mmCIF file of C-alpha atoms and ligand atoms in Angstrom:
data_model
loop_
_atom_site.group_PDB
_atom_site.id
_atom_site.type_symbol
_atom_site.label_atom_id
_atom_site.label_comp_id
_atom_site.label_asym_id
_atom_site.label_seq_id
_atom_site.Cartn_x
_atom_site.Cartn_y
_atom_site.Cartn_z
ATOM 1 C CA UNK A 1 52.977 3.160 -16.216
ATOM 2 C CA UNK A 2 51.202 3.257 -13.025
ATOM 3 C CA UNK A 3 49.592 -0.017 -11.577
ATOM 4 C CA UNK A 4 46.045 0.654 -10.936
ATOM 5 C CA UNK A 5 43.805 -1.699 -9.162
ATOM 6 C CA UNK A 6 40.382 -2.033 -10.324
ATOM 7 C CA UNK A 7 37.677 -2.579 -7.774
ATOM 8 C CA UNK A 8 34.614 -4.608 -8.355
ATOM 9 C CA UNK A 9 31.867 -2.627 -9.838
ATOM 10 C CA UNK A 10 29.156 -3.669 -7.217
ATOM 11 C CA UNK A 11 31.718 -2.786 -4.384
ATOM 12 C CA UNK A 12 32.252 0.479 -5.695
ATOM 13 C CA UNK A 13 28.555 1.314 -6.209
ATOM 14 C CA UNK A 14 27.690 0.278 -2.590
ATOM 15 C CA UNK A 15 30.081 2.604 -1.296
ATOM 16 C CA UNK A 16 28.731 5.370 -3.299
ATOM 17 C CA UNK A 17 24.959 4.775 -2.444
ATOM 18 C CA UNK A 18 23.101 7.267 -0.622
ATOM 19 C CA UNK A 19 19.966 6.265 1.171
ATOM 20 C CA UNK A 20 16.732 8.391 0.661
ATOM 21 C CA UNK A 21 16.789 9.784 4.343
ATOM 22 C CA UNK A 22 20.511 9.631 4.847
ATOM 23 C CA UNK A 23 20.638 13.565 5.228
ATOM 24 C CA UNK A 24 18.200 13.303 8.055
ATOM 25 C CA UNK A 25 20.208 10.946 10.198
ATOM 26 C CA UNK A 26 21.443 13.856 12.450
ATOM 27 C CA UNK A 27 17.723 15.174 12.871
ATOM 28 C CA UNK A 28 16.309 11.762 13.699
ATOM 29 C CA UNK A 29 18.939 10.963 16.479
ATOM 30 C CA UNK A 30 18.154 14.734 17.864
ATOM 31 C CA UNK A 31 14.595 13.972 17.726
ATOM 32 C CA UNK A 32 14.737 10.814 19.854
ATOM 33 C CA UNK A 33 13.002 10.880 23.276
ATOM 34 C CA UNK A 34 13.825 8.581 26.212
ATOM 35 C CA UNK A 35 11.676 7.418 29.154
ATOM 36 C CA UNK A 36 8.046 6.738 29.683
ATOM 37 C CA UNK A 37 7.080 8.771 26.646
ATOM 38 C CA UNK A 38 10.045 7.548 24.661
ATOM 39 C CA UNK A 39 10.113 7.470 20.830
ATOM 40 C CA UNK A 40 12.971 6.909 18.492
ATOM 41 C CA UNK A 41 13.223 7.255 14.801
ATOM 42 C CA UNK A 42 15.929 5.684 12.295
ATOM 43 C CA UNK A 43 16.297 4.741 8.815
ATOM 44 C CA UNK A 44 17.122 1.151 8.030
ATOM 45 C CA UNK A 45 18.845 1.538 4.767
ATOM 46 C CA UNK A 46 18.891 -0.605 1.699
ATOM 47 C CA UNK A 47 16.615 -3.437 2.483
ATOM 48 C CA UNK A 48 16.006 -5.703 -0.341
ATOM 49 C CA UNK A 49 12.375 -5.323 -1.653
ATOM 50 C CA UNK A 50 11.124 -7.492 -4.636
ATOM 51 C CA UNK A 51 7.652 -6.860 -6.019
ATOM 52 C CA UNK A 52 5.702 -10.160 -6.849
ATOM 53 C CA UNK A 53 2.504 -10.247 -8.794
ATOM 54 C CA UNK A 54 0.871 -13.500 -9.224
ATOM 55 C CA UNK A 55 -2.804 -14.247 -10.222
ATOM 56 C CA UNK A 56 -5.188 -15.635 -7.584
ATOM 57 C CA UNK A 57 -5.509 -19.490 -7.999
ATOM 58 C CA UNK A 58 -2.352 -19.606 -10.058
ATOM 59 C CA UNK A 59 -0.116 -22.891 -9.689
ATOM 60 C CA UNK A 60 2.664 -20.786 -9.522
ATOM 61 C CA UNK A 61 1.733 -19.812 -5.768
ATOM 62 C CA UNK A 62 2.612 -23.347 -4.547
ATOM 63 C CA UNK A 63 5.992 -23.184 -6.204
ATOM 64 C CA UNK A 64 6.704 -19.654 -4.848
ATOM 65 C CA UNK A 65 5.568 -20.834 -1.351
ATOM 66 C CA UNK A 66 8.282 -23.611 -1.603
ATOM 67 C CA UNK A 67 10.902 -21.138 -2.678
ATOM 68 C CA UNK A 68 10.176 -18.399 0.052
ATOM 69 C CA UNK A 69 9.525 -21.167 2.903
ATOM 70 C CA UNK A 70 6.177 -19.902 3.545
ATOM 71 C CA UNK A 71 2.614 -19.803 2.042
ATOM 72 C CA UNK A 72 1.995 -16.506 0.428
ATOM 73 C CA UNK A 73 -0.164 -14.342 2.716
ATOM 74 C CA UNK A 74 -3.861 -14.691 2.013
ATOM 75 C CA UNK A 75 -5.350 -11.521 3.271
ATOM 76 C CA UNK A 76 -4.863 -7.854 4.184
ATOM 77 C CA UNK A 77 -2.454 -7.401 6.730
ATOM 78 C CA UNK A 78 -0.871 -10.838 6.775
ATOM 79 C CA UNK A 79 2.855 -11.129 6.822
ATOM 80 C CA UNK A 80 4.627 -14.465 5.947
ATOM 81 C CA UNK A 81 7.985 -15.409 7.441
ATOM 82 C CA UNK A 82 10.006 -17.633 5.166
ATOM 83 C CA UNK A 83 13.716 -18.300 4.722
ATOM 84 C CA UNK A 84 15.565 -14.920 5.079
ATOM 85 C CA UNK A 85 12.558 -13.304 3.731
ATOM 86 C CA UNK A 86 9.180 -11.854 4.817
ATOM 87 C CA UNK A 87 6.225 -11.607 2.425
ATOM 88 C CA UNK A 88 3.884 -8.723 2.714
ATOM 89 C CA UNK A 89 0.241 -8.833 1.332
ATOM 90 C CA UNK A 90 -0.438 -5.706 -0.751
ATOM 91 C CA UNK A 91 -3.498 -7.032 -2.645
ATOM 92 C CA UNK A 92 -4.944 -10.525 -3.554
ATOM 93 C CA UNK A 93 -2.395 -10.631 -6.523
ATOM 94 C CA UNK A 94 0.396 -8.460 -5.288
ATOM 95 C CA UNK A 95 2.922 -9.110 -2.640
ATOM 96 C CA UNK A 96 6.276 -7.460 -1.396
ATOM 97 C CA UNK A 97 9.177 -9.694 -0.599
ATOM 98 C CA UNK A 98 11.447 -8.018 1.894
ATOM 99 C CA UNK A 99 14.885 -9.296 3.019
ATOM 100 C CA UNK A 100 17.825 -7.931 4.925
ATOM 101 C CA UNK A 101 20.425 -10.395 3.845
ATOM 102 C CA UNK A 102 19.545 -11.629 0.349
ATOM 103 C CA UNK A 103 20.759 -9.292 -2.525
ATOM 104 C CA UNK A 104 17.853 -7.872 -4.970
ATOM 105 C CA UNK A 105 19.158 -9.654 -8.132
ATOM 106 C CA UNK A 106 19.633 -12.918 -6.175
ATOM 107 C CA UNK A 107 16.146 -12.846 -4.794
ATOM 108 C CA UNK A 108 14.699 -12.041 -8.170
ATOM 109 C CA UNK A 109 16.355 -14.953 -9.770
ATOM 110 C CA UNK A 110 15.237 -17.274 -6.912
ATOM 111 C CA UNK A 111 11.577 -16.012 -7.382
ATOM 112 C CA UNK A 112 11.650 -16.222 -11.030
ATOM 113 C CA UNK A 113 12.469 -19.909 -10.996
ATOM 114 C CA UNK A 114 9.025 -20.513 -9.275
ATOM 115 C CA UNK A 115 7.292 -19.024 -12.236
ATOM 116 C CA UNK A 116 5.899 -21.187 -15.042
ATOM 117 C CA UNK A 117 6.657 -20.339 -18.654
ATOM 118 C CA UNK A 118 3.858 -17.929 -19.927
ATOM 119 C CA UNK A 119 2.177 -17.776 -16.655
ATOM 120 C CA UNK A 120 0.667 -14.508 -15.575
ATOM 121 C CA UNK A 121 3.346 -13.242 -12.897
ATOM 122 C CA UNK A 122 5.797 -10.794 -12.480
ATOM 123 C CA UNK A 123 8.872 -10.462 -10.322
ATOM 124 C CA UNK A 124 10.747 -7.092 -10.227
ATOM 125 C CA UNK A 125 13.389 -5.775 -8.024
ATOM 126 C CA UNK A 126 11.913 -2.895 -6.251
ATOM 127 C CA UNK A 127 14.715 -2.084 -3.653
ATOM 128 C CA UNK A 128 15.109 1.487 -4.835
ATOM 129 C CA UNK A 129 11.360 2.139 -5.027
ATOM 130 C CA UNK A 130 10.873 2.550 -1.050
ATOM 131 C CA UNK A 131 13.023 3.169 2.017
ATOM 132 C CA UNK A 132 12.480 2.007 5.674
ATOM 133 C CA UNK A 133 11.946 4.113 8.475
ATOM 134 C CA UNK A 134 11.792 2.680 11.877
ATOM 135 C CA UNK A 135 9.658 4.159 14.625
ATOM 136 C CA UNK A 136 9.990 2.723 18.153
ATOM 137 C CA UNK A 137 9.125 3.424 21.753
ATOM 138 C CA UNK A 138 5.999 3.885 24.034
ATOM 139 C CA UNK A 139 4.954 6.996 22.057
ATOM 140 C CA UNK A 140 5.327 5.593 18.535
ATOM 141 C CA UNK A 141 1.481 4.789 18.337
ATOM 142 C CA UNK A 142 0.552 8.314 19.483
ATOM 143 C CA UNK A 143 3.094 9.723 16.941
ATOM 144 C CA UNK A 144 1.531 7.674 14.116
ATOM 145 C CA UNK A 145 -2.086 8.584 15.127
ATOM 146 C CA UNK A 146 -1.587 12.171 14.344
ATOM 147 C CA UNK A 147 -1.434 11.389 10.606
ATOM 148 C CA UNK A 148 -2.834 7.933 9.933
ATOM 149 C CA UNK A 149 -6.425 7.219 9.323
ATOM 150 C CA UNK A 150 -6.340 3.542 10.497
ATOM 151 C CA UNK A 151 -7.342 2.253 13.959
ATOM 152 C CA UNK A 152 -3.977 1.564 15.404
ATOM 153 C CA UNK A 153 -5.146 0.295 18.730
ATOM 154 C CA UNK A 154 -3.201 -3.288 19.365
ATOM 155 C CA UNK A 155 -6.827 -4.885 19.449
ATOM 156 C CA UNK A 156 -7.249 -4.131 15.706
ATOM 157 C CA UNK A 157 -3.587 -3.654 14.532
ATOM 158 C CA UNK A 158 -1.663 -6.416 16.079
ATOM 159 C CA UNK A 159 2.099 -7.001 15.937
ATOM 160 C CA UNK A 160 3.260 -8.898 12.775
ATOM 161 C CA UNK A 161 0.583 -6.833 10.597
ATOM 162 C CA UNK A 162 1.431 -4.737 7.534
ATOM 163 C CA UNK A 163 -1.031 -2.680 5.688
ATOM 164 C CA UNK A 164 -0.809 0.001 2.757
ATOM 165 C CA UNK A 165 -2.272 3.274 4.183
ATOM 166 C CA UNK A 166 -1.289 7.101 4.507
ATOM 167 C CA UNK A 167 0.855 8.715 7.017
ATOM 168 C CA UNK A 168 0.828 12.512 7.035
ATOM 169 C CA UNK A 169 -0.758 12.378 3.538
ATOM 170 C CA UNK A 170 1.978 10.116 2.244
ATOM 171 C CA UNK A 171 1.097 6.806 0.757
ATOM 172 C CA UNK A 172 3.044 4.197 2.824
ATOM 173 C CA UNK A 173 3.389 0.569 3.888
ATOM 174 C CA UNK A 174 2.880 0.369 7.766
ATOM 175 C CA UNK A 175 4.314 -2.620 9.179
ATOM 176 C CA UNK A 176 3.870 -3.299 12.892
ATOM 177 C CA UNK A 177 6.918 -5.369 13.542
ATOM 178 C CA UNK A 178 6.429 -5.718 17.441
ATOM 179 C CA UNK A 179 4.395 -3.931 20.153
ATOM 180 C CA UNK A 180 5.675 -0.450 20.067
ATOM 181 C CA UNK A 181 7.912 -0.828 16.944
ATOM 182 C CA UNK A 182 6.862 0.019 13.254
ATOM 183 C CA UNK A 183 8.610 -0.102 10.018
ATOM 184 C CA UNK A 184 7.210 2.682 7.649
ATOM 185 C CA UNK A 185 8.030 2.154 3.968
ATOM 186 C CA UNK A 186 7.458 5.416 1.921
ATOM 187 C CA UNK A 187 8.513 5.861 -1.693
ATOM 188 C CA UNK A 188 11.947 7.044 -1.867
ATOM 189 C CA UNK A 189 10.901 10.663 -2.976
ATOM 190 C CA UNK A 190 8.657 11.030 0.071
ATOM 191 C CA UNK A 191 11.327 9.786 2.678
ATOM 192 C CA UNK A 192 12.333 13.499 3.139
ATOM 193 C CA UNK A 193 8.771 15.050 3.592
ATOM 194 C CA UNK A 194 7.744 11.855 5.900
ATOM 195 C CA UNK A 195 10.969 11.978 7.792
ATOM 196 C CA UNK A 196 10.522 15.724 8.782
ATOM 197 C CA UNK A 197 6.800 15.123 9.453
ATOM 198 C CA UNK A 198 7.706 12.329 11.954
ATOM 199 C CA UNK A 199 10.277 14.546 13.612
ATOM 200 C CA UNK A 200 7.536 17.227 13.857
ATOM 201 C CA UNK A 201 5.116 14.885 15.258
ATOM 202 C CA UNK A 202 7.659 13.563 17.945
ATOM 203 C CA UNK A 203 8.568 16.945 19.377
ATOM 204 C CA UNK A 204 5.801 17.259 21.734
ATOM 205 C CA UNK A 205 6.944 13.912 23.511
ATOM 206 C CA UNK A 206 10.277 15.575 24.275
ATOM 207 C CA UNK A 207 8.654 18.309 26.188
ATOM 208 C CA UNK A 208 6.400 15.727 28.004
ATOM 209 C CA UNK A 209 9.493 13.531 28.695
ATOM 210 C CA UNK A 210 11.405 16.540 30.170
ATOM 211 C CA UNK A 211 8.673 17.642 32.264
ATOM 212 C CA UNK B 1 -15.878 11.709 5.687
ATOM 213 C CA UNK B 2 -17.570 8.224 4.824
ATOM 214 C CA UNK B 3 -16.310 5.039 6.018
ATOM 215 C CA UNK B 4 -15.930 2.556 2.911
ATOM 216 C CA UNK B 5 -15.387 -1.076 3.231
ATOM 217 C CA UNK B 6 -13.122 -2.303 0.620
ATOM 218 C CA UNK B 7 -13.977 -5.941 -0.170
ATOM 219 C CA UNK B 8 -10.329 -7.075 0.274
ATOM 220 C CA UNK B 9 -9.064 -4.619 3.141
ATOM 221 C CA UNK B 10 -12.092 -3.752 5.308
ATOM 222 C CA UNK B 11 -13.522 -0.480 6.482
ATOM 223 C CA UNK B 12 -11.129 2.446 5.520
ATOM 224 C CA UNK B 13 -11.497 6.291 5.658
ATOM 225 C CA UNK B 14 -12.739 7.848 2.347
ATOM 226 C CA UNK B 15 -9.305 9.545 1.785
ATOM 227 C CA UNK B 16 -7.896 6.287 0.928
ATOM 228 C CA UNK B 17 -10.102 5.812 -2.032
ATOM 229 C CA UNK B 18 -10.843 7.499 -5.388
ATOM 230 C CA UNK B 19 -14.298 7.919 -7.001
ATOM 231 C CA UNK B 20 -14.766 6.259 -10.497
ATOM 232 C CA UNK B 21 -18.295 7.426 -11.399
ATOM 233 C CA UNK B 22 -21.304 5.203 -12.418
ATOM 234 C CA UNK B 23 -20.876 1.558 -12.355
ATOM 235 C CA UNK B 24 -22.109 -0.903 -15.103
ATOM 236 C CA UNK B 25 -21.390 1.252 -18.106
ATOM 237 C CA UNK B 26 -20.477 -1.310 -20.458
ATOM 238 C CA UNK B 27 -17.566 -0.453 -23.117
ATOM 239 C CA UNK B 28 -19.092 -0.541 -26.627
ATOM 240 C CA UNK B 29 -18.715 -3.931 -28.547
ATOM 241 C CA UNK B 30 -17.500 -2.021 -31.547
ATOM 242 C CA UNK B 31 -16.430 1.439 -30.776
ATOM 243 C CA UNK B 32 -15.535 2.063 -34.419
ATOM 244 C CA UNK B 33 -19.170 1.445 -35.434
ATOM 245 C CA UNK B 34 -20.618 4.157 -33.264
ATOM 246 C CA UNK B 35 -21.790 7.547 -34.339
ATOM 247 C CA UNK B 36 -20.153 10.521 -32.995
ATOM 248 C CA UNK B 37 -23.285 10.897 -30.888
ATOM 249 C CA UNK B 38 -23.338 7.583 -29.707
ATOM 250 C CA UNK B 39 -19.728 7.753 -28.707
ATOM 251 C CA UNK B 40 -20.420 10.993 -26.968
ATOM 252 C CA UNK B 41 -23.317 9.412 -24.947
ATOM 253 C CA UNK B 42 -20.977 6.494 -24.004
ATOM 254 C CA UNK B 43 -18.291 8.859 -22.858
ATOM 255 C CA UNK B 44 -20.186 11.643 -21.169
ATOM 256 C CA UNK B 45 -23.655 10.804 -20.378
ATOM 257 C CA UNK B 46 -24.479 9.441 -16.761
ATOM 258 C CA UNK B 47 -27.230 9.072 -14.575
ATOM 259 C CA UNK B 48 -27.975 11.735 -11.976
ATOM 260 C CA UNK B 49 -29.624 9.463 -9.484
ATOM 261 C CA UNK B 50 -31.424 10.859 -6.308
ATOM 262 C CA UNK B 51 -31.169 7.990 -3.992
ATOM 263 C CA UNK B 52 -29.432 4.418 -4.354
ATOM 264 C CA UNK B 53 -26.735 4.832 -7.008
ATOM 265 C CA UNK B 54 -24.376 2.070 -8.110
ATOM 266 C CA UNK B 55 -20.919 3.533 -8.406
ATOM 267 C CA UNK B 56 -17.281 2.647 -8.758
ATOM 268 C CA UNK B 57 -14.378 3.081 -6.329
ATOM 269 C CA UNK B 58 -10.771 2.240 -6.176
ATOM 270 C CA UNK B 59 -8.844 1.627 -3.035
ATOM 271 C CA UNK B 60 -5.787 3.718 -4.171
ATOM 272 C CA UNK B 61 -3.989 4.093 -0.988
ATOM 273 C CA UNK B 62 -4.478 0.245 -0.180
ATOM 274 C CA UNK B 63 -4.925 -2.834 -2.535
ATOM 275 C CA UNK B 64 -5.453 -0.592 -5.590
ATOM 276 C CA UNK B 65 -8.297 -2.669 -6.718
ATOM 277 C CA UNK B 66 -11.623 -1.375 -8.262
ATOM 278 C CA UNK B 67 -14.937 -2.488 -6.720
ATOM 279 C CA UNK B 68 -18.688 -1.260 -6.790
ATOM 280 C CA UNK B 69 -20.642 0.442 -4.128
ATOM 281 C CA UNK B 70 -24.392 1.074 -3.823
ATOM 282 C CA UNK B 71 -24.525 4.418 -1.938
ATOM 283 C CA UNK B 72 -27.545 6.729 -1.250
ATOM 284 C CA UNK B 73 -26.859 10.061 -2.861
ATOM 285 C CA UNK B 74 -29.104 11.957 -0.576
ATOM 286 C CA UNK B 75 -27.838 10.420 2.923
ATOM 287 C CA UNK B 76 -24.376 9.030 1.654
ATOM 288 C CA UNK B 77 -25.287 5.792 3.417
ATOM 289 C CA UNK B 78 -23.671 2.907 1.805
ATOM 290 C CA UNK B 79 -26.109 0.059 1.264
ATOM 291 C CA UNK B 80 -23.740 -2.595 -0.317
ATOM 292 C CA UNK B 81 -20.207 -3.264 -1.469
ATOM 293 C CA UNK B 82 -19.618 -5.826 -4.212
ATOM 294 C CA UNK B 83 -16.569 -6.863 -6.294
ATOM 295 C CA UNK B 84 -16.165 -5.986 -9.851
ATOM 296 C CA UNK B 85 -17.799 -8.368 -12.146
ATOM 297 C CA UNK B 86 -20.543 -9.134 -9.564
ATOM 298 C CA UNK B 87 -24.127 -8.209 -10.559
ATOM 299 C CA UNK B 88 -25.616 -5.235 -8.731
ATOM 300 C CA UNK B 89 -27.193 -6.644 -5.467
ATOM 301 C CA UNK B 90 -30.855 -6.094 -5.187
ATOM 302 C CA UNK B 91 -31.989 -4.256 -1.893
ATOM 303 C CA UNK B 92 -35.221 -4.125 0.014
ATOM 304 C CA UNK B 93 -37.289 -1.221 -1.363
ATOM 305 C CA UNK B 94 -34.998 -0.980 -4.551
ATOM 306 C CA UNK B 95 -37.320 0.979 -7.031
ATOM 307 C CA UNK B 96 -36.024 -1.378 -9.911
HETATM 308 ZN ZN1 LIG C 1 -8.332 -2.439 -0.460
#
């Protein structure tokens, strides 16, 4: 008999995970532009995302605020920063809770503890629903402006704002993390198309940068 | 392209929305009591207004909420935006 060691299932699964834009990693690196017209693209893999729906005026909101460590965002664009999580406003009764450090199942059980029995609320692990593309650099805004109907001028779209919109016809959540730094959250099945669309939109800045 | 002000998200391009037809068409109290003709009228018969028309829109690329709009079908000018469940606002010069 041969001794076999059994790896824990979750460890084995995380080693096997493939992110929605993983096959584009090389293309993203090659598309990067440095200098005054610089813009870079990469995928941030496997962020934890939990969908939270809770009715307007529900007493659960105060309990959830205590759990996440911040008031739930009150209006379009608002991003609330809590303990190890950020909460994005998606609609008056819908939020996306994002974490880099807390696992989906853990975050779900924390948040569910904030819901009262029989209340009209939902907490669902949506980590596999979307992936995260990070677009950074002085030309990032110009790249997005090629395919986004929003006014992206910093006067209107300030750092620390996140909105649901379209980029290159793909429905996304566009989150301006910092000046010249954006997180773009497309649904996983659109990651390939949007990744290639962004690479194409970045190409002209390579020419500008080298000239 | 028209610019539509979502009650929750503010002004966005028309491409972020989908059209939902005439507003304020009540669902029948007891659909099973309707004749085929009455049910057909509920399902398929709508106003064909020239001028200010109350219509439904959904902000499908944003907050995914339905709301109502008063839009002039001749000029495309949007005269008012109001939430679901709110009564139709009256406008100056509104024929009704
Ligand atoms: Zn909206």
